[in-house]
């Protein structure tokens, strides 16, 4: 009698746990990537701050033009080459041999364009 009281709830609990685990990993779940990247990922459909919108592209281009106005022609060529290689703007600018005056002006450009990043370097 005691064994039936222990075995029955244990089997019931095991069935629920296994059913829950397999239910979570089923292929009918719309937001689970199946590895072939043919479906839409959740991160592709959300409006995250890092999403590429036309407004963000225009803002990046405006910042780039402001930064280029501070640079010498040789530095502009170096910057363009680094950006074409996929380097990020801030890192590419910091890798240039800038004068103290150029650094100050460019820091002001970045602070104005991206005020939420003022604590980062």
CSV table of N, CA, C and O in Angstrom, one decimal:
chain,number,residue,atom,x,y,z
A,1,UNK,N,0.8,-1.2,0.0
A,1,UNK,CA,0.0,0.0,0.0
A,1,UNK,C,0.9,1.3,0.0
A,1,UNK,O,0.6,2.2,-0.7
A,2,UNK,N,1.9,1.3,0.8
A,2,UNK,CA,2.8,2.4,0.9
A,2,UNK,C,3.5,2.6,-0.4
A,2,UNK,O,3.7,3.8,-0.9
A,3,UNK,N,3.9,1.6,-1.1
A,3,UNK,CA,4.6,1.7,-2.4
A,3,UNK,C,3.7,2.3,-3.4
A,3,UNK,O,4.2,3.1,-4.2
A,4,UNK,N,2.4,2.0,-3.4
A,4,UNK,CA,1.5,2.6,-4.4
A,4,UNK,C,1.4,4.1,-4.1
A,4,UNK,O,1.2,4.9,-5.1
A,5,UNK,N,1.4,4.5,-2.9
A,5,UNK,CA,1.3,5.9,-2.5
A,5,UNK,C,2.5,6.7,-3.0
A,5,UNK,O,2.4,7.9,-3.2
A,6,UNK,N,3.6,6.1,-3.0
A,6,UNK,CA,4.9,6.8,-3.4
A,6,UNK,C,5.1,6.7,-5.0
A,6,UNK,O,5.4,7.7,-5.6
A,7,UNK,N,4.8,5.6,-5.5
A,7,UNK,CA,5.1,5.4,-7.0
A,7,UNK,C,4.1,6.2,-7.8
A,7,UNK,O,4.6,6.8,-8.8
A,8,UNK,N,2.8,6.2,-7.5
A,8,UNK,CA,1.9,6.9,-8.3
A,8,UNK,C,2.2,8.4,-8.4
A,8,UNK,O,2.2,8.9,-9.6
A,9,UNK,N,2.4,9.1,-7.3
A,9,UNK,CA,2.7,10.6,-7.5
A,9,UNK,C,4.1,10.8,-8.2
A,9,UNK,O,4.2,11.7,-8.9
A,10,UNK,N,5.0,9.9,-8.0
A,10,UNK,CA,6.3,10.0,-8.6
A,10,UNK,C,6.2,9.9,-10.1
A,10,UNK,O,6.7,10.6,-10.9
A,11,UNK,N,5.4,8.9,-10.6
A,11,UNK,CA,5.2,8.7,-12.0
A,11,UNK,C,4.4,9.9,-12.6
A,11,UNK,O,4.7,10.4,-13.7
A,12,UNK,N,3.4,10.4,-11.9
A,12,UNK,CA,2.7,11.5,-12.3
A,12,UNK,C,3.6,12.8,-12.5
A,12,UNK,O,3.5,13.5,-13.5
A,13,UNK,N,4.4,13.0,-11.5
A,13,UNK,CA,5.3,14.1,-11.5
A,13,UNK,C,6.3,14.0,-12.7
A,13,UNK,O,6.6,14.9,-13.4
A,14,UNK,N,6.9,12.8,-12.8
A,14,UNK,CA,7.8,12.5,-13.9
A,14,UNK,C,7.2,12.8,-15.3
A,14,UNK,O,7.8,13.4,-16.2
A,15,UNK,N,5.9,12.3,-15.4
A,15,UNK,CA,5.2,12.5,-16.7
A,15,UNK,C,5.0,14.0,-17.0
A,15,UNK,O,5.2,14.5,-18.1
A,16,UNK,N,4.6,14.8,-15.9
A,16,UNK,CA,4.4,16.2,-16.1
A,16,UNK,C,5.7,16.9,-16.5
A,16,UNK,O,5.8,17.7,-17.4
A,17,UNK,N,6.8,16.6,-15.8
A,17,UNK,CA,8.1,17.2,-16.1
A,17,UNK,C,8.6,16.9,-17.5
A,17,UNK,O,9.0,17.7,-18.2
A,18,UNK,N,8.5,15.6,-17.9
A,18,UNK,CA,9.0,15.2,-19.2
A,18,UNK,C,8.1,15.8,-20.3
A,18,UNK,O,8.6,16.3,-21.3
A,19,UNK,N,6.8,15.8,-20.1
A,19,UNK,CA,5.9,16.5,-21.0
A,19,UNK,C,6.1,18.0,-21.1
A,19,UNK,O,6.1,18.5,-22.2
A,20,UNK,N,6.5,18.6,-20.0
A,20,UNK,CA,6.8,20.0,-20.1
A,20,UNK,C,8.1,20.3,-20.8
A,20,UNK,O,8.2,21.3,-21.6
A,21,UNK,N,9.1,19.5,-20.6
A,21,UNK,CA,10.3,19.7,-21.2
A,21,UNK,C,10.2,19.5,-22.7
A,21,UNK,O,10.7,20.3,-23.5
A,22,UNK,N,9.6,18.4,-23.1
A,22,UNK,CA,9.4,18.1,-24.6
A,22,UNK,C,8.5,19.2,-25.2
A,22,UNK,O,8.6,19.5,-26.4
A,23,UNK,N,7.5,19.7,-24.5
A,23,UNK,CA,6.6,20.7,-25.0
A,23,UNK,C,7.4,22.0,-25.3
A,23,UNK,O,7.1,22.7,-26.2
A,24,UNK,N,8.4,22.3,-24.4
A,24,UNK,CA,9.2,23.5,-24.6
A,24,UNK,C,10.1,23.4,-25.8
A,24,UNK,O,10.5,24.4,-26.4
A,25,UNK,N,10.5,22.2,-26.2
A,25,UNK,CA,11.5,22.1,-27.2
A,25,UNK,C,10.9,21.6,-28.5
A,25,UNK,O,11.6,21.2,-29.4
A,26,UNK,N,9.6,21.6,-28.6
A,26,UNK,CA,8.9,21.2,-29.8
A,26,UNK,C,9.2,22.1,-31.0
A,26,UNK,O,9.5,23.2,-30.9
A,27,UNK,N,9.1,21.5,-32.2
A,27,UNK,CA,9.4,22.3,-33.4
A,27,UNK,C,8.3,23.3,-33.8
A,27,UNK,O,8.5,24.1,-34.7
A,28,UNK,N,7.2,23.3,-33.2
A,28,UNK,CA,6.1,24.2,-33.5
A,28,UNK,C,6.2,25.5,-32.8
A,28,UNK,O,5.4,26.4,-33.0
A,29,UNK,N,7.2,25.7,-32.0
A,29,UNK,CA,7.4,26.9,-31.3
A,29,UNK,C,8.0,28.0,-32.3
A,29,UNK,O,9.0,27.8,-32.9
A,30,UNK,N,7.2,29.1,-32.5
A,30,UNK,CA,7.6,30.1,-33.5
A,30,UNK,C,8.9,30.8,-33.3
A,30,UNK,O,9.5,31.3,-34.2
A,31,UNK,N,9.3,31.0,-32.0
A,31,UNK,CA,10.5,31.8,-31.8
A,31,UNK,C,11.7,31.0,-31.5
A,31,UNK,O,12.7,31.5,-31.0
A,32,UNK,N,11.7,29.7,-31.8
A,32,UNK,CA,12.9,28.9,-31.6
A,32,UNK,C,13.6,28.7,-32.9
A,32,UNK,O,13.0,28.2,-33.9
A,33,UNK,N,14.8,29.0,-33.0
A,33,UNK,CA,15.6,28.9,-34.3
A,33,UNK,C,15.9,27.4,-34.5
A,33,UNK,O,16.3,26.7,-33.6
A,34,UNK,N,15.7,26.9,-35.7
A,34,UNK,CA,15.9,25.5,-36.0
A,34,UNK,C,17.3,25.3,-36.6
A,34,UNK,O,17.6,24.2,-37.1
A,35,UNK,N,18.1,26.3,-36.6
A,35,UNK,CA,19.5,26.1,-37.1
A,35,UNK,C,19.7,26.4,-38.6
A,35,UNK,O,20.8,26.5,-39.0
A,36,UNK,N,18.6,26.5,-39.4
A,36,UNK,CA,18.8,26.7,-40.8
A,36,UNK,C,18.6,28.2,-41.1
A,36,UNK,O,18.8,28.6,-42.3
A,37,UNK,N,18.3,29.0,-40.1
A,37,UNK,CA,18.1,30.4,-40.3
A,37,UNK,C,17.1,30.8,-41.4
A,37,UNK,O,17.1,31.9,-41.9
A,38,UNK,N,16.2,29.9,-41.7
A,38,UNK,CA,15.2,30.2,-42.7
A,38,UNK,C,14.0,30.9,-42.1
A,38,UNK,O,13.3,31.6,-42.8
A,39,UNK,N,13.8,30.8,-40.8
A,39,UNK,CA,12.7,31.5,-40.1
A,39,UNK,C,13.1,32.9,-39.6
A,39,UNK,O,14.3,33.3,-39.7
A,40,UNK,N,12.1,33.6,-39.1
A,40,UNK,CA,12.4,34.9,-38.6
A,40,UNK,C,12.8,34.8,-37.2
A,40,UNK,O,12.1,34.2,-36.4
A,41,UNK,N,13.9,35.4,-36.8
A,41,UNK,CA,14.3,35.4,-35.4
A,41,UNK,C,13.7,36.5,-34.7
A,41,UNK,O,13.3,37.6,-35.2
A,42,UNK,N,13.5,36.3,-33.4
A,42,UNK,CA,12.9,37.3,-32.6
A,42,UNK,C,13.6,38.6,-32.6
A,42,UNK,O,13.1,39.7,-32.7
A,43,UNK,N,14.9,38.6,-32.6
A,43,UNK,CA,15.7,39.8,-32.5
A,43,UNK,C,15.6,40.6,-33.8
A,43,UNK,O,15.9,41.8,-33.9
A,44,UNK,N,15.2,39.9,-34.9
A,44,UNK,CA,15.1,40.6,-36.2
A,44,UNK,C,13.8,41.4,-36.2
A,44,UNK,O,13.6,42.4,-37.0
A,45,UNK,N,12.8,41.0,-35.4
A,45,UNK,CA,11.5,41.7,-35.5
A,45,UNK,C,11.3,42.7,-34.4
A,45,UNK,O,10.3,43.4,-34.5
A,46,UNK,N,12.2,42.9,-33.5
A,46,UNK,CA,12.0,43.8,-32.4
A,46,UNK,C,12.6,45.2,-32.8
A,46,UNK,O,13.5,45.2,-33.6
A,47,UNK,N,12.2,46.2,-32.2
A,47,UNK,CA,12.8,47.6,-32.5
A,47,UNK,C,13.8,47.8,-31.4
A,47,UNK,O,13.6,48.6,-30.5
A,48,UNK,N,15.0,47.2,-31.6
A,48,UNK,CA,16.0,47.4,-30.6
A,48,UNK,C,16.8,48.7,-31.0
A,48,UNK,O,16.8,49.1,-32.1
A,49,UNK,N,17.5,49.3,-30.0
A,49,UNK,CA,18.2,50.5,-30.3
A,49,UNK,C,19.3,50.3,-31.3
A,49,UNK,O,19.7,51.3,-32.0
A,50,UNK,N,19.8,49.1,-31.5
A,50,UNK,CA,20.8,48.9,-32.5
A,50,UNK,C,20.3,48.6,-33.9
A,50,UNK,O,21.1,48.3,-34.8
A,51,UNK,N,19.0,48.6,-34.1
A,51,UNK,CA,18.5,48.3,-35.4
A,51,UNK,C,18.9,49.4,-36.4
A,51,UNK,O,19.0,50.6,-36.1
A,52,UNK,N,19.1,49.0,-37.6
A,52,UNK,CA,19.5,50.0,-38.7
A,52,UNK,C,18.3,50.6,-39.3
A,52,UNK,O,17.7,49.9,-40.2
A,53,UNK,N,18.0,51.8,-39.0
A,53,UNK,CA,16.9,52.5,-39.6
A,53,UNK,C,17.5,53.6,-40.5
A,53,UNK,O,18.6,54.0,-40.3
A,54,UNK,N,16.7,54.1,-41.4
A,54,UNK,CA,17.2,55.2,-42.3
A,54,UNK,C,17.7,56.4,-41.5
A,54,UNK,O,18.6,57.1,-41.8
A,55,UNK,N,16.9,56.7,-40.4
A,55,UNK,CA,17.3,57.8,-39.5
A,55,UNK,C,18.6,57.7,-38.9
A,55,UNK,O,19.4,58.6,-38.8
A,56,UNK,N,18.9,56.4,-38.4
A,56,UNK,CA,20.2,56.2,-37.8
A,56,UNK,C,21.3,56.3,-38.8
A,56,UNK,O,22.4,56.8,-38.5
A,57,UNK,N,21.1,55.8,-40.0
A,57,UNK,CA,22.1,55.9,-41.1
A,57,UNK,C,22.4,57.3,-41.4
A,57,UNK,O,23.6,57.7,-41.6
A,58,UNK,N,21.4,58.1,-41.5
A,58,UNK,CA,21.6,59.6,-41.8
A,58,UNK,C,22.4,60.2,-40.7
A,58,UNK,O,23.3,61.1,-40.9
A,59,UNK,N,22.1,59.9,-39.4
A,59,UNK,CA,22.8,60.5,-38.3
A,59,UNK,C,24.2,60.1,-38.3
A,59,UNK,O,25.1,60.9,-38.1
A,60,UNK,N,24.5,58.8,-38.6
A,60,UNK,CA,25.9,58.3,-38.7
A,60,UNK,C,26.7,59.1,-39.7
A,60,UNK,O,27.8,59.4,-39.6
A,61,UNK,N,26.0,59.3,-40.9
A,61,UNK,CA,26.7,60.0,-42.0
A,61,UNK,C,26.9,61.4,-41.6
A,61,UNK,O,28.0,62.0,-41.9
A,62,UNK,N,26.0,62.1,-40.9
A,62,UNK,CA,26.2,63.4,-40.5
A,62,UNK,C,27.4,63.5,-39.5
A,62,UNK,O,28.2,64.5,-39.6
A,63,UNK,N,27.5,62.6,-38.6
A,63,UNK,CA,28.6,62.6,-37.6
A,63,UNK,C,29.9,62.3,-38.3
A,63,UNK,O,30.9,63.0,-38.1
A,64,UNK,N,29.9,61.5,-39.3
A,64,UNK,CA,31.1,61.2,-40.1
A,64,UNK,C,31.6,62.4,-40.8
A,64,UNK,O,32.8,62.7,-40.8
A,65,UNK,N,30.6,63.2,-41.4
A,65,UNK,CA,31.0,64.4,-42.1
A,65,UNK,C,31.6,65.5,-41.1
A,65,UNK,O,32.6,66.1,-41.5
A,66,UNK,N,31.0,65.5,-39.9
A,66,UNK,CA,31.5,66.5,-38.9
A,66,UNK,C,32.9,66.1,-38.5
A,66,UNK,O,33.8,66.9,-38.4
A,67,UNK,N,33.1,64.8,-38.3
A,67,UNK,CA,34.5,64.3,-37.9
A,67,UNK,C,35.5,64.5,-39.0
A,67,UNK,O,36.6,65.0,-38.8
A,68,UNK,N,35.1,64.3,-40.3
A,68,UNK,CA,36.0,64.5,-41.4
A,68,UNK,C,36.4,65.9,-41.6
A,68,UNK,O,37.5,66.2,-42.0
A,69,UNK,N,35.5,66.8,-41.2
A,69,UNK,CA,35.8,68.3,-41.2
A,69,UNK,C,37.0,68.6,-40.3
A,69,UNK,O,37.7,69.6,-40.6
A,70,UNK,N,37.2,67.9,-39.2
A,70,UNK,CA,38.2,68.2,-38.3
A,70,UNK,C,39.5,67.5,-38.7
A,70,UNK,O,40.6,68.0,-38.3
A,71,UNK,N,39.5,66.5,-39.5
A,71,UNK,CA,40.7,65.7,-39.9
A,71,UNK,C,41.4,66.3,-41.1
A,71,UNK,O,40.8,67.1,-41.9
A,72,UNK,N,42.7,65.9,-41.2
A,72,UNK,CA,43.5,66.3,-42.4
A,72,UNK,C,43.0,65.4,-43.5
A,72,UNK,O,42.4,64.3,-43.3
A,73,UNK,N,43.3,65.7,-44.8
A,73,UNK,CA,43.0,64.9,-45.9
A,73,UNK,C,43.6,63.4,-45.8
A,73,UNK,O,42.9,62.5,-46.1
A,74,UNK,N,44.8,63.3,-45.3
A,74,UNK,CA,45.4,62.0,-45.1
A,74,UNK,C,44.6,61.2,-44.0
A,74,UNK,O,44.4,60.0,-44.2
A,75,UNK,N,44.2,61.8,-42.9
A,75,UNK,CA,43.5,61.2,-41.9
A,75,UNK,C,42.1,60.7,-42.4
A,75,UNK,O,41.6,59.7,-42.0
A,76,UNK,N,41.5,61.6,-43.3
A,76,UNK,CA,40.2,61.2,-43.9
A,76,UNK,C,40.3,59.9,-44.7
A,76,UNK,O,39.5,59.0,-44.6
A,77,UNK,N,41.4,59.8,-45.5
A,77,UNK,CA,41.6,58.6,-46.2
A,77,UNK,C,41.8,57.4,-45.3
A,77,UNK,O,41.2,56.3,-45.6
A,78,UNK,N,42.6,57.5,-44.3
A,78,UNK,CA,42.8,56.4,-43.3
A,78,UNK,C,41.4,56.0,-42.7
A,78,UNK,O,41.2,54.8,-42.5
A,79,UNK,N,40.7,57.0,-42.3
A,79,UNK,CA,39.4,56.8,-41.7
A,79,UNK,C,38.5,56.0,-42.6
A,79,UNK,O,37.8,55.0,-42.3
A,80,UNK,N,38.4,56.5,-43.9
A,80,UNK,CA,37.5,55.8,-44.9
A,80,UNK,C,37.9,54.3,-45.1
A,80,UNK,O,37.1,53.4,-45.2
A,81,UNK,N,39.2,54.1,-45.1
A,81,UNK,CA,39.7,52.7,-45.3
A,81,UNK,C,39.3,51.9,-44.1
A,81,UNK,O,38.9,50.7,-44.3
A,82,UNK,N,39.5,52.4,-42.9
A,82,UNK,CA,39.1,51.6,-41.7
A,82,UNK,C,37.6,51.3,-41.7
A,82,UNK,O,37.2,50.2,-41.3
A,83,UNK,N,36.8,52.3,-42.0
A,83,UNK,CA,35.4,52.1,-42.0
A,83,UNK,C,34.9,51.1,-43.1
A,83,UNK,O,34.0,50.3,-42.8
A,84,UNK,N,35.6,51.1,-44.2
A,84,UNK,CA,35.3,50.1,-45.3
A,84,UNK,C,35.7,48.7,-44.9
A,84,UNK,O,35.1,47.7,-45.3
A,85,UNK,N,36.7,48.6,-44.0
A,85,UNK,CA,37.1,47.3,-43.5
A,85,UNK,C,36.1,46.8,-42.4
A,85,UNK,O,36.3,45.7,-41.9
A,86,UNK,N,35.2,47.6,-42.0
A,86,UNK,CA,34.2,47.2,-41.0
A,86,UNK,C,34.5,47.7,-39.6
A,86,UNK,O,33.8,47.3,-38.7
A,87,UNK,N,35.5,48.5,-39.4
A,87,UNK,CA,35.8,49.0,-38.1
A,87,UNK,C,34.7,50.0,-37.7
A,87,UNK,O,34.2,50.7,-38.5
A,88,UNK,N,34.4,50.1,-36.4
A,88,UNK,CA,33.4,51.0,-35.9
A,88,UNK,C,34.0,52.4,-35.9
A,88,UNK,O,35.2,52.6,-35.8
A,89,UNK,N,33.2,53.4,-36.1
A,89,UNK,CA,33.6,54.8,-36.2
A,89,UNK,C,34.5,55.3,-35.0
A,89,UNK,O,35.5,55.8,-35.2
A,90,UNK,N,34.0,55.0,-33.8
A,90,UNK,CA,34.7,55.5,-32.6
A,90,UNK,C,36.1,54.9,-32.6
A,90,UNK,O,37.1,55.6,-32.3
A,91,UNK,N,36.2,53.6,-32.8
A,91,UNK,CA,37.5,52.9,-32.7
A,91,UNK,C,38.4,53.4,-33.9
A,91,UNK,O,39.6,53.6,-33.7
A,92,UNK,N,37.8,53.6,-35.1
A,92,UNK,CA,38.6,54.0,-36.2
A,92,UNK,C,39.2,55.4,-36.0
A,92,UNK,O,40.4,55.6,-36.3
A,93,UNK,N,38.4,56.3,-35.4
A,93,UNK,CA,38.8,57.7,-35.2
A,93,UNK,C,39.9,57.6,-34.1
A,93,UNK,O,41.0,58.3,-34.2
A,94,UNK,N,39.7,56.9,-33.1
A,94,UNK,CA,40.7,56.8,-32.0
A,94,UNK,C,42.1,56.2,-32.4
A,94,UNK,O,43.1,56.5,-31.8
A,95,UNK,N,42.0,55.4,-33.5
A,95,UNK,CA,43.3,54.8,-34.0
A,95,UNK,C,44.1,55.8,-34.8
A,95,UNK,O,45.3,55.5,-35.1
A,96,UNK,N,43.5,56.9,-35.2
A,96,UNK,CA,44.2,57.9,-36.0
A,96,UNK,C,45.2,58.7,-35.1
A,96,UNK,O,45.0,58.8,-33.9
A,97,UNK,N,46.2,59.2,-35.7
A,97,UNK,CA,47.2,60.0,-34.9
A,97,UNK,C,46.6,61.5,-34.8
A,97,UNK,O,46.9,62.3,-35.7
A,98,UNK,N,45.8,61.7,-33.8
A,98,UNK,CA,45.1,63.0,-33.7
A,98,UNK,C,45.9,63.9,-32.8
A,98,UNK,O,46.5,63.5,-31.8
A,99,UNK,N,45.8,65.2,-33.1
A,99,UNK,CA,46.3,66.2,-32.2
A,99,UNK,C,45.4,66.4,-31.0
A,99,UNK,O,44.2,66.0,-31.0
A,100,UNK,N,45.9,67.1,-30.0
A,100,UNK,CA,45.0,67.3,-28.8
A,100,UNK,C,43.8,68.1,-29.2
A,100,UNK,O,42.7,67.9,-28.7
A,101,UNK,N,44.0,69.1,-30.1
A,101,UNK,CA,42.8,69.9,-30.5
A,101,UNK,C,41.8,69.1,-31.3
A,101,UNK,O,40.6,69.2,-31.1
A,102,UNK,N,42.3,68.2,-32.2
A,102,UNK,CA,41.4,67.3,-32.9
A,102,UNK,C,40.6,66.4,-32.0
A,102,UNK,O,39.4,66.2,-32.1
A,103,UNK,N,41.3,65.9,-31.0
A,103,UNK,CA,40.7,65.0,-30.0
A,103,UNK,C,39.5,65.7,-29.3
A,103,UNK,O,38.4,65.1,-29.1
A,104,UNK,N,39.8,66.9,-28.9
A,104,UNK,CA,38.8,67.7,-28.1
A,104,UNK,C,37.6,67.9,-29.0
A,104,UNK,O,36.4,67.8,-28.6
A,105,UNK,N,37.8,68.4,-30.3
A,105,UNK,CA,36.7,68.7,-31.2
A,105,UNK,C,35.9,67.4,-31.5
A,105,UNK,O,34.6,67.4,-31.5
A,106,UNK,N,36.6,66.3,-31.7
A,106,UNK,CA,35.9,65.0,-32.0
A,106,UNK,C,35.1,64.5,-30.8
A,106,UNK,O,34.0,64.0,-31.0
A,107,UNK,N,35.7,64.7,-29.6
A,107,UNK,CA,34.9,64.2,-28.4
A,107,UNK,C,33.6,65.1,-28.3
A,107,UNK,O,32.6,64.5,-27.9
A,108,UNK,N,33.7,66.3,-28.6
A,108,UNK,CA,32.5,67.2,-28.5
A,108,UNK,C,31.5,66.8,-29.5
A,108,UNK,O,30.3,66.8,-29.3
A,109,UNK,N,31.9,66.4,-30.7
A,109,UNK,CA,31.0,65.9,-31.8
A,109,UNK,C,30.3,64.7,-31.3
A,109,UNK,O,29.1,64.5,-31.4
A,110,UNK,N,31.1,63.7,-30.7
A,110,UNK,CA,30.5,62.5,-30.2
A,110,UNK,C,29.5,62.7,-29.1
A,110,UNK,O,28.4,62.1,-29.0
A,111,UNK,N,29.9,63.6,-28.2
A,111,UNK,CA,29.0,63.9,-27.0
A,111,UNK,C,27.7,64.5,-27.5
A,111,UNK,O,26.7,64.2,-26.9
A,112,UNK,N,27.8,65.4,-28.4
A,112,UNK,CA,26.6,66.0,-29.0
A,112,UNK,C,25.7,65.0,-29.7
A,112,UNK,O,24.5,65.0,-29.5
A,113,UNK,N,26.3,64.2,-30.5
A,113,UNK,CA,25.5,63.3,-31.3
A,113,UNK,C,25.0,62.1,-30.5
A,113,UNK,O,23.9,61.6,-30.8
A,114,UNK,N,25.8,61.6,-29.5
A,114,UNK,CA,25.4,60.5,-28.8
A,114,UNK,C,25.5,60.8,-27.3
A,114,UNK,O,26.4,60.3,-26.6
A,115,UNK,N,24.6,61.6,-26.7
A,115,UNK,CA,24.7,62.1,-25.3
A,115,UNK,C,24.6,60.9,-24.3
A,115,UNK,O,25.1,61.0,-23.2
A,116,UNK,N,23.9,59.8,-24.7
A,116,UNK,CA,23.7,58.7,-23.8
A,116,UNK,C,25.0,57.9,-23.6
A,116,UNK,O,25.2,57.1,-22.8
A,117,UNK,N,26.0,58.2,-24.5
A,117,UNK,CA,27.3,57.4,-24.4
A,117,UNK,C,28.4,58.3,-23.8
A,117,UNK,O,29.6,57.9,-23.9
A,118,UNK,N,28.1,59.4,-23.2
A,118,UNK,CA,29.1,60.3,-22.8
A,118,UNK,C,30.1,59.7,-21.7
A,118,UNK,O,31.2,60.1,-21.6
A,119,UNK,N,29.6,58.6,-21.0
A,119,UNK,CA,30.5,58.0,-20.0
A,119,UNK,C,31.4,57.0,-20.6
A,119,UNK,O,32.3,56.5,-20.0
A,120,UNK,N,31.2,56.6,-21.9
A,120,UNK,CA,32.1,55.6,-22.5
A,120,UNK,C,33.2,56.2,-23.3
A,120,UNK,O,33.1,57.4,-23.8
A,121,UNK,N,34.3,55.5,-23.5
A,121,UNK,CA,35.3,56.0,-24.4
A,121,UNK,C,35.5,55.3,-25.6
A,121,UNK,O,34.9,54.3,-25.9
